[in-house]
Amino acid sequence: MLLNEGQIHLFEHWPEPGADDDKKRRFFDQVRRLNSSYPGGLVSYIQNAKKLLADSKAGKNPYDGFTPSVPSGEVLNFGDDNFVSLEAAGIKEARNAAFVLVAGGLGERLGYKGIKVALPRETTAGKCFLQHYIESILALQEASCKMVDDGCQTKIPFVIMTSDDTNALTIKLLETNSYFGMEPSQVKLLKQEKVACLADNDAWLALDPSDKYKIQTKPHGHGDVHSLLYSSGLLEQWKSEGRKWVLFFQDTNGLLFNAIPSALGVSATKGYNVNSLAVPRKAKEAIGGITKLTHVDGRTMVINVEYNQLDPLLRATGHPDGDANCETGYSPYPGNINQLILELGPYIEELKKTHGAISEFVNPKYTDSTKTAFKSSTRLECMMQDYPKTLPPSAKVGFTVMATWLAYAPVKNNPEDAAKVPKGNPYHSATSGEMAIYKANSLILRKAGAQIADPVVDTFNGQEVEVWPRITWSPRWGLTFKSVKEKVHDNSSVSQRSALVINGQNVFLEGLSLDGTLIVNAVDEAEVKLTSHVQNKGWTIQHVDYKDTSEKEEIRIRGFKFEKVEQLEVNYTEPGKHSLSA
Ligand code: UGB
């Protein structure tokens, strides 16, 4: 098969039969794996590569014939009546959902050595992203079951797509933390395989420079999640259990679950087969733009145009300024945050046709303008948000826009690159990712009626950010705006230098006036009212330089740490009514 596809170079250096037999077997083991993990096998891979490489050499625009325009979608305003009723609709549906986290990427832009889901979401409570995601799914499960009140025993399935780069560390993180409270049977890991690298325009497979019996491989992209789900049989299993929705999300967005209930509510009430979450996008921001594409033949689709392609597409279609902000100060194209909600039934029907194969692209770096040689080997890639590209025009494809402060704060850029981001554009760093949690929680409490002090501005690792009071809570406390509002009363206040951690479901802010650090831990059966003035020296923020190797990497990348000078920590372990008074 390899010879038929013009790959004789793979064998040219082989010695006579009998020599290097173990290495030759190992080579074919790898070939077998590469063949079975790609829809259509290696023959398809090589043929697709030849076509895409020829198109790339010819400078063919993948959007040839398409004109972009600004699509219209659902725009939600946090906390208004529509938002609250959509959240309620979403919570009701959550028991029929399954969650899929794509976490196969190494996060090269962040330069962090471990897996990104093990990073702290914020360092006040110190929980990692994976813990927060699992606790959020469990909170949704509990709230959804309570809402239908039929003694529901449903367990929301949680799939994590890993890769060779992340699989072992993800398993270790789950096992050493008892799956963060989730039943291990609820969690399934699907490992994506890398794909073969391509050495030239003829799609010759590249050999590993350090091992001539090994084909060099690189990641194929998050689009693999569809074929893996299809071949795992999980989709059919979920359908037989009566599930209706599959929610996809990425590794480091600590705000995402603020947006899940209402977005799921939009999917359910609008009957969307595909619903993408979006936020207002700054021109040149490294997130795709959701765009309506109209072909000369009349076809239209609403789809993500990736950040590196939006500018050339706009310039080629009569927008000389390319990817630019409009009078609102934002790009007119909403920013894709790669949180997709797919309706399970139509998703399965589509995958039966495609087997989960997603439209691919290739991005070779050529040595010169003749485009005859590559600087280094390349490979085909695919993106999960390209799923709607193969859908028929009858498919209901929509999107939901929410405020960035509420829904999107990824951790992707290392401190040096973040500091170079154009002024006014988001940093997408560990610093901004953590500060965004405090801002969102402060604004949510404000909207619920509490008096939360204004932020101060400070600079960490060269990034100027707003520092709000360090307020954080477990997902079971504040899953929806309604649940927060029920627990917060007007006369509570938190000063700017304060930190407040709430772990417990029935903790009420009733006249709390906090100036310092307060940590409240309460069992479910305890009903705790925070009614008094709490004052102490609290936790101060210390600057940390990212080059300071005496600090842990997860601290260095955020540029600050807390000095825990004084705090009040209260633990309510007994059922009944309690109140924290002076
Ligand atoms: N990922 C995998 O699981 N496997 C892979 O092979 C590669 C990645 P990046 P990217 O919302 O912020 C995406 O690298 O691809 C996982 C959208 O394409 O962080 O540059 C990886 O672990 C873009 O349109 O992002 O950009 C991570 O969880 C925009 O929406 C996820 O895939 C942008 O994200 C994303 O990988 C965004």
Short mmCIF file of C-alpha atoms in Angstrom, two decimals, residues 206-482:
data_model
loop_
_atom_site.label_atom_id
_atom_site.label_comp_id
_atom_site.label_asym_id
_atom_site.label_seq_id
_atom_site.Cartn_x
_atom_site.Cartn_y
_atom_site.Cartn_z
CA ALA A 206 8.76 12.05 6.75
CA LEU A 207 11.04 9.78 8.73
CA ASP A 208 11.96 10.76 12.25
CA PRO A 209 15.39 12.45 12.03
CA SER A 210 16.64 10.40 14.99
CA ASP A 211 15.15 7.04 13.99
CA LYS A 212 14.98 5.84 10.38
CA TYR A 213 12.49 3.11 11.34
CA LYS A 214 9.96 5.59 12.61
CA ILE A 215 7.64 7.89 10.72
CA GLN A 216 7.67 11.36 12.21
CA THR A 217 4.28 12.35 13.64
CA LYS A 218 2.55 15.51 14.85
CA PRO A 219 -0.89 16.31 16.32
CA HIS A 220 -3.79 16.36 13.91
CA GLY A 221 -5.82 18.94 15.86
CA HIS A 222 -8.93 19.01 18.02
CA GLY A 223 -11.13 17.96 15.07
CA ASP A 224 -10.17 14.34 15.87
CA VAL A 225 -12.73 14.37 18.62
CA HIS A 226 -15.57 13.61 16.19
CA SER A 227 -14.08 10.47 14.66
CA LEU A 228 -12.98 9.23 18.09
CA LEU A 229 -16.46 9.69 19.53
CA TYR A 230 -17.96 7.97 16.50
CA SER A 231 -15.68 4.95 16.65
CA SER A 232 -15.96 4.65 20.45
CA GLY A 233 -19.66 3.70 20.23
CA LEU A 234 -20.41 6.22 22.99
CA LEU A 235 -22.79 8.27 20.86
CA GLU A 236 -25.12 5.32 20.24
CA GLN A 237 -24.94 4.41 23.92
CA TRP A 238 -25.91 7.96 24.92
CA LYS A 239 -28.76 7.92 22.43
CA SER A 240 -30.09 4.68 23.89
CA GLU A 241 -30.01 6.33 27.33
CA GLY A 242 -32.21 9.14 26.00
CA ARG A 243 -29.50 11.80 25.93
CA LYS A 244 -30.04 14.80 23.66
CA TRP A 245 -26.97 17.05 23.78
CA VAL A 246 -23.21 16.82 23.48
CA LEU A 247 -21.25 19.79 24.82
CA PHE A 248 -17.65 20.26 23.70
CA PHE A 249 -15.19 22.50 25.53
CA GLN A 250 -11.49 23.39 25.73
CA ASP A 251 -8.85 22.93 28.40
CA THR A 252 -8.39 26.31 30.11
CA ASN A 253 -11.46 28.50 30.17
CA GLY A 254 -12.21 29.08 33.85
CA LEU A 255 -15.37 31.07 33.10
CA LEU A 256 -17.00 28.64 30.73
CA PHE A 257 -19.51 27.11 33.11
CA ASN A 258 -20.99 30.58 33.76
CA ALA A 259 -22.26 30.32 30.19
CA ILE A 260 -23.29 26.68 29.95
CA PRO A 261 -26.80 26.74 31.51
CA SER A 262 -28.08 29.66 29.41
CA ALA A 263 -26.41 28.45 26.20
CA LEU A 264 -27.92 25.01 26.63
CA GLY A 265 -31.23 26.78 27.23
CA VAL A 266 -30.80 28.54 23.86
CA SER A 267 -30.14 25.21 22.10
CA ALA A 268 -33.22 23.65 23.68
CA THR A 269 -35.62 26.54 23.09
CA LYS A 270 -34.40 27.38 19.56
CA GLY A 271 -33.99 23.75 18.52
CA TYR A 272 -30.44 24.33 17.30
CA ASN A 273 -28.62 21.30 15.88
CA VAL A 274 -25.39 23.25 16.36
CA ASN A 275 -24.89 26.13 18.79
CA SER A 276 -21.46 27.79 19.13
CA LEU A 277 -20.66 30.06 22.01
CA ALA A 278 -19.15 33.40 21.11
CA VAL A 279 -17.94 36.62 22.69
CA PRO A 280 -17.27 40.07 21.20
CA ARG A 281 -13.95 39.78 19.39
CA LYS A 282 -11.13 42.30 19.13
CA ALA A 283 -9.63 42.46 15.62
CA LYS A 284 -6.50 40.25 15.35
CA GLU A 285 -7.42 38.42 18.60
CA ALA A 286 -6.31 34.77 18.31
CA ILE A 287 -9.84 33.40 18.28
CA GLY A 288 -11.78 32.54 15.15
CA GLY A 289 -14.53 34.81 13.82
CA ILE A 290 -18.04 33.46 13.35
CA THR A 291 -18.93 34.41 9.81
CA LYS A 292 -21.76 33.98 7.34
CA LEU A 293 -20.31 32.73 4.07
CA THR A 294 -22.33 33.05 0.88
CA HIS A 295 -21.11 31.18 -2.19
CA VAL A 296 -21.57 32.47 -5.74
CA ASP A 297 -23.85 29.46 -6.31
CA GLY A 298 -26.17 30.68 -3.51
CA ARG A 299 -25.09 28.27 -0.75
CA THR A 300 -24.69 29.85 2.68
CA MET A 301 -23.23 28.66 5.96
CA VAL A 302 -22.48 30.16 9.34
CA ILE A 303 -19.05 28.93 10.35
CA ASN A 304 -15.88 29.79 12.22
CA VAL A 305 -13.21 31.37 10.03
CA GLU A 306 -9.94 30.81 11.86
CA TYR A 307 -8.04 33.85 13.09
CA ASN A 308 -5.22 33.50 10.57
CA GLN A 309 -7.66 33.24 7.64
CA LEU A 310 -10.16 35.97 8.47
CA ASP A 311 -7.87 38.84 7.48
CA PRO A 312 -6.92 37.45 4.02
CA LEU A 313 -10.54 36.48 3.34
CA LEU A 314 -11.78 39.99 4.14
CA ARG A 315 -9.06 41.67 2.09
CA ALA A 316 -9.84 39.41 -0.88
CA THR A 317 -13.52 40.30 -0.78
CA GLY A 318 -13.53 44.07 -0.82
CA HIS A 319 -12.56 44.99 2.75
CA PRO A 320 -9.16 46.68 2.30
CA ASP A 321 -8.64 47.05 6.08
CA GLY A 322 -9.00 43.29 6.60
CA ASP A 323 -9.56 42.12 10.17
CA ALA A 324 -10.33 45.52 11.75
CA ASN A 325 -12.47 46.83 14.59
CA CYS A 326 -15.67 48.66 13.67
CA GLU A 327 -17.21 51.68 15.43
CA THR A 328 -18.01 49.54 18.50
CA GLY A 329 -14.28 49.02 19.09
CA TYR A 330 -14.70 45.32 18.27
CA SER A 331 -14.52 43.21 15.13
CA PRO A 332 -18.04 42.88 13.69
CA TYR A 333 -17.46 39.10 13.61
CA PRO A 334 -18.24 37.44 16.96
CA GLY A 335 -15.32 35.52 18.45
CA ASN A 336 -15.59 31.73 18.51
CA ILE A 337 -14.67 30.34 21.94
CA ASN A 338 -14.95 26.76 20.71
CA GLN A 339 -17.69 25.71 23.05
CA LEU A 340 -20.08 23.77 20.86
CA ILE A 341 -23.44 22.31 21.77
CA LEU A 342 -24.56 19.65 19.30
CA GLU A 343 -27.93 17.96 19.27
CA LEU A 344 -27.13 14.27 19.57
CA GLY A 345 -29.66 12.80 17.09
CA PRO A 346 -28.67 14.87 14.04
CA TYR A 347 -24.99 14.59 15.09
CA ILE A 348 -25.14 10.79 14.94
CA GLU A 349 -26.92 10.88 11.56
CA GLU A 350 -24.20 13.12 10.14
CA LEU A 351 -21.36 11.01 11.55
CA LYS A 352 -22.88 7.89 10.04
CA LYS A 353 -22.17 9.54 6.67
CA THR A 354 -18.75 11.02 7.43
CA HIS A 355 -17.50 8.64 10.18
CA GLY A 356 -16.38 11.78 11.92
CA ALA A 357 -13.94 12.90 9.24
CA ILE A 358 -13.61 16.68 9.40
CA SER A 359 -12.51 18.97 6.61
CA GLU A 360 -8.73 19.31 6.84
CA PHE A 361 -6.13 21.90 5.98
CA VAL A 362 -2.36 22.02 5.61
CA ASN A 363 -0.07 24.87 6.56
CA PRO A 364 3.45 24.21 5.20
CA LYS A 365 6.18 26.76 5.84
CA TYR A 366 7.99 26.95 2.47
CA THR A 367 11.69 27.74 2.17
CA ASP A 368 11.05 30.30 -0.61
CA SER A 369 8.46 31.66 -3.02
CA THR A 370 8.87 28.75 -5.44
CA LYS A 371 7.03 26.73 -2.82
CA THR A 372 9.00 23.61 -3.71
CA ALA A 373 10.52 22.76 -0.31
CA PHE A 374 9.42 23.02 3.32
CA LYS A 375 11.44 24.51 6.20
CA SER A 376 10.32 21.57 8.33
CA SER A 377 7.89 18.73 7.81
CA THR A 378 4.19 19.54 7.91
CA ARG A 379 0.99 17.50 8.42
CA LEU A 380 -2.75 17.66 7.84
CA GLU A 381 -4.76 19.31 10.59
CA CYS A 382 -8.43 19.59 11.47
CA MET A 383 -10.55 21.63 13.89
CA MET A 384 -13.61 20.53 15.83
CA GLN A 385 -15.56 23.70 14.96
CA ASP A 386 -15.41 22.76 11.25
CA TYR A 387 -18.00 20.06 11.91
CA PRO A 388 -20.90 22.12 10.38
CA LYS A 389 -19.07 22.38 7.02
CA THR A 390 -20.55 19.10 5.77
CA LEU A 391 -24.08 19.74 7.07
CA PRO A 392 -26.99 20.17 4.64
CA PRO A 393 -28.53 23.67 4.32
CA SER A 394 -31.57 22.45 6.29
CA ALA A 395 -29.44 22.04 9.48
CA LYS A 396 -30.21 24.57 12.21
CA VAL A 397 -26.85 26.15 12.94
CA GLY A 398 -26.78 29.08 15.36
CA PHE A 399 -24.59 30.83 17.86
CA THR A 400 -24.95 32.57 21.20
CA VAL A 401 -23.01 35.68 22.17
CA MET A 402 -22.24 36.53 25.79
CA ALA A 403 -20.08 39.14 27.50
CA THR A 404 -16.39 38.21 27.61
CA TRP A 405 -16.14 39.01 31.33
CA LEU A 406 -18.75 36.32 31.99
CA ALA A 407 -17.77 33.55 29.62
CA TYR A 408 -14.22 33.58 28.31
CA ALA A 409 -10.77 33.76 29.91
CA PRO A 410 -8.42 31.20 28.37
CA VAL A 411 -4.85 30.57 29.53
CA LYS A 412 -2.81 30.21 26.35
CA ASN A 413 0.02 32.72 26.14
CA ASN A 414 3.32 32.76 28.02
CA PRO A 415 4.18 35.98 29.93
CA GLU A 416 6.56 37.33 27.28
CA ASP A 417 4.11 36.94 24.42
CA ALA A 418 1.19 38.18 26.53
CA ALA A 419 3.06 41.37 27.37
CA LYS A 420 3.43 42.02 23.62
CA VAL A 421 -0.32 41.76 22.87
CA PRO A 422 -1.53 45.06 21.33
CA LYS A 423 -2.94 47.40 23.98
CA GLY A 424 -6.64 46.81 24.54
CA ASN A 425 -6.55 43.22 23.29
CA PRO A 426 -6.90 40.41 25.82
CA TYR A 427 -3.71 38.77 27.09
CA HIS A 428 -5.06 35.18 27.30
CA SER A 429 -2.40 34.48 29.94
CA ALA A 430 -2.32 32.84 33.36
CA THR A 431 -2.40 36.36 34.85
CA SER A 432 -5.47 37.53 32.95
CA GLY A 433 -7.14 34.11 33.29
CA GLU A 434 -7.04 34.29 37.09
CA MET A 435 -7.95 37.98 37.37
CA ALA A 436 -10.93 37.34 35.10
CA ILE A 437 -12.39 34.88 37.62
CA TYR A 438 -12.34 37.51 40.38
CA LYS A 439 -13.82 40.14 38.10
CA ALA A 440 -16.65 37.86 36.96
CA ASN A 441 -17.50 36.76 40.50
CA SER A 442 -17.42 40.36 41.73
CA LEU A 443 -19.72 41.52 38.94
CA ILE A 444 -22.11 38.61 39.51
CA LEU A 445 -22.33 39.45 43.24
CA ARG A 446 -22.85 43.12 42.39
CA LYS A 447 -25.69 42.22 40.05
CA ALA A 448 -27.15 40.10 42.85
CA GLY A 449 -27.18 43.16 45.08
CA ALA A 450 -23.95 43.04 47.11
CA GLN A 451 -21.62 46.02 47.33
CA ILE A 452 -18.31 44.98 45.87
CA ALA A 453 -15.46 47.49 45.82
CA ASP A 454 -14.01 48.76 42.55
CA PRO A 455 -10.81 47.14 41.28
CA VAL A 456 -7.36 48.65 41.32
CA VAL A 457 -5.03 48.47 38.33
CA ASP A 458 -1.71 46.65 38.70
CA THR A 459 0.94 45.22 36.38
CA PHE A 460 2.20 41.63 36.58
CA ASN A 461 4.75 40.18 34.13
CA GLY A 462 4.33 43.32 32.00
CA GLN A 463 0.55 42.98 31.78
CA GLU A 464 -1.71 45.68 33.14
CA VAL A 465 -4.81 44.12 34.70
CA GLU A 466 -7.73 45.02 36.96
CA VAL A 467 -7.46 43.46 40.42
CA TRP A 468 -10.90 42.85 41.91
CA PRO A 469 -11.58 41.38 45.36
CA ARG A 470 -10.50 37.72 45.24
CA ILE A 471 -13.96 36.17 45.43
CA THR A 472 -14.40 32.52 44.56
CA TRP A 473 -16.98 29.82 45.22
CA SER A 474 -17.59 26.16 44.53
CA PRO A 475 -19.86 25.46 41.53
CA ARG A 476 -22.58 24.04 43.76
CA TRP A 477 -22.92 27.44 45.47
CA GLY A 478 -23.34 29.60 42.38
CA LEU A 479 -24.32 27.47 39.41
CA THR A 480 -26.80 30.00 37.99
CA PHE A 481 -27.55 33.65 38.54
CA LYS A 482 -30.81 32.72 40.26
#
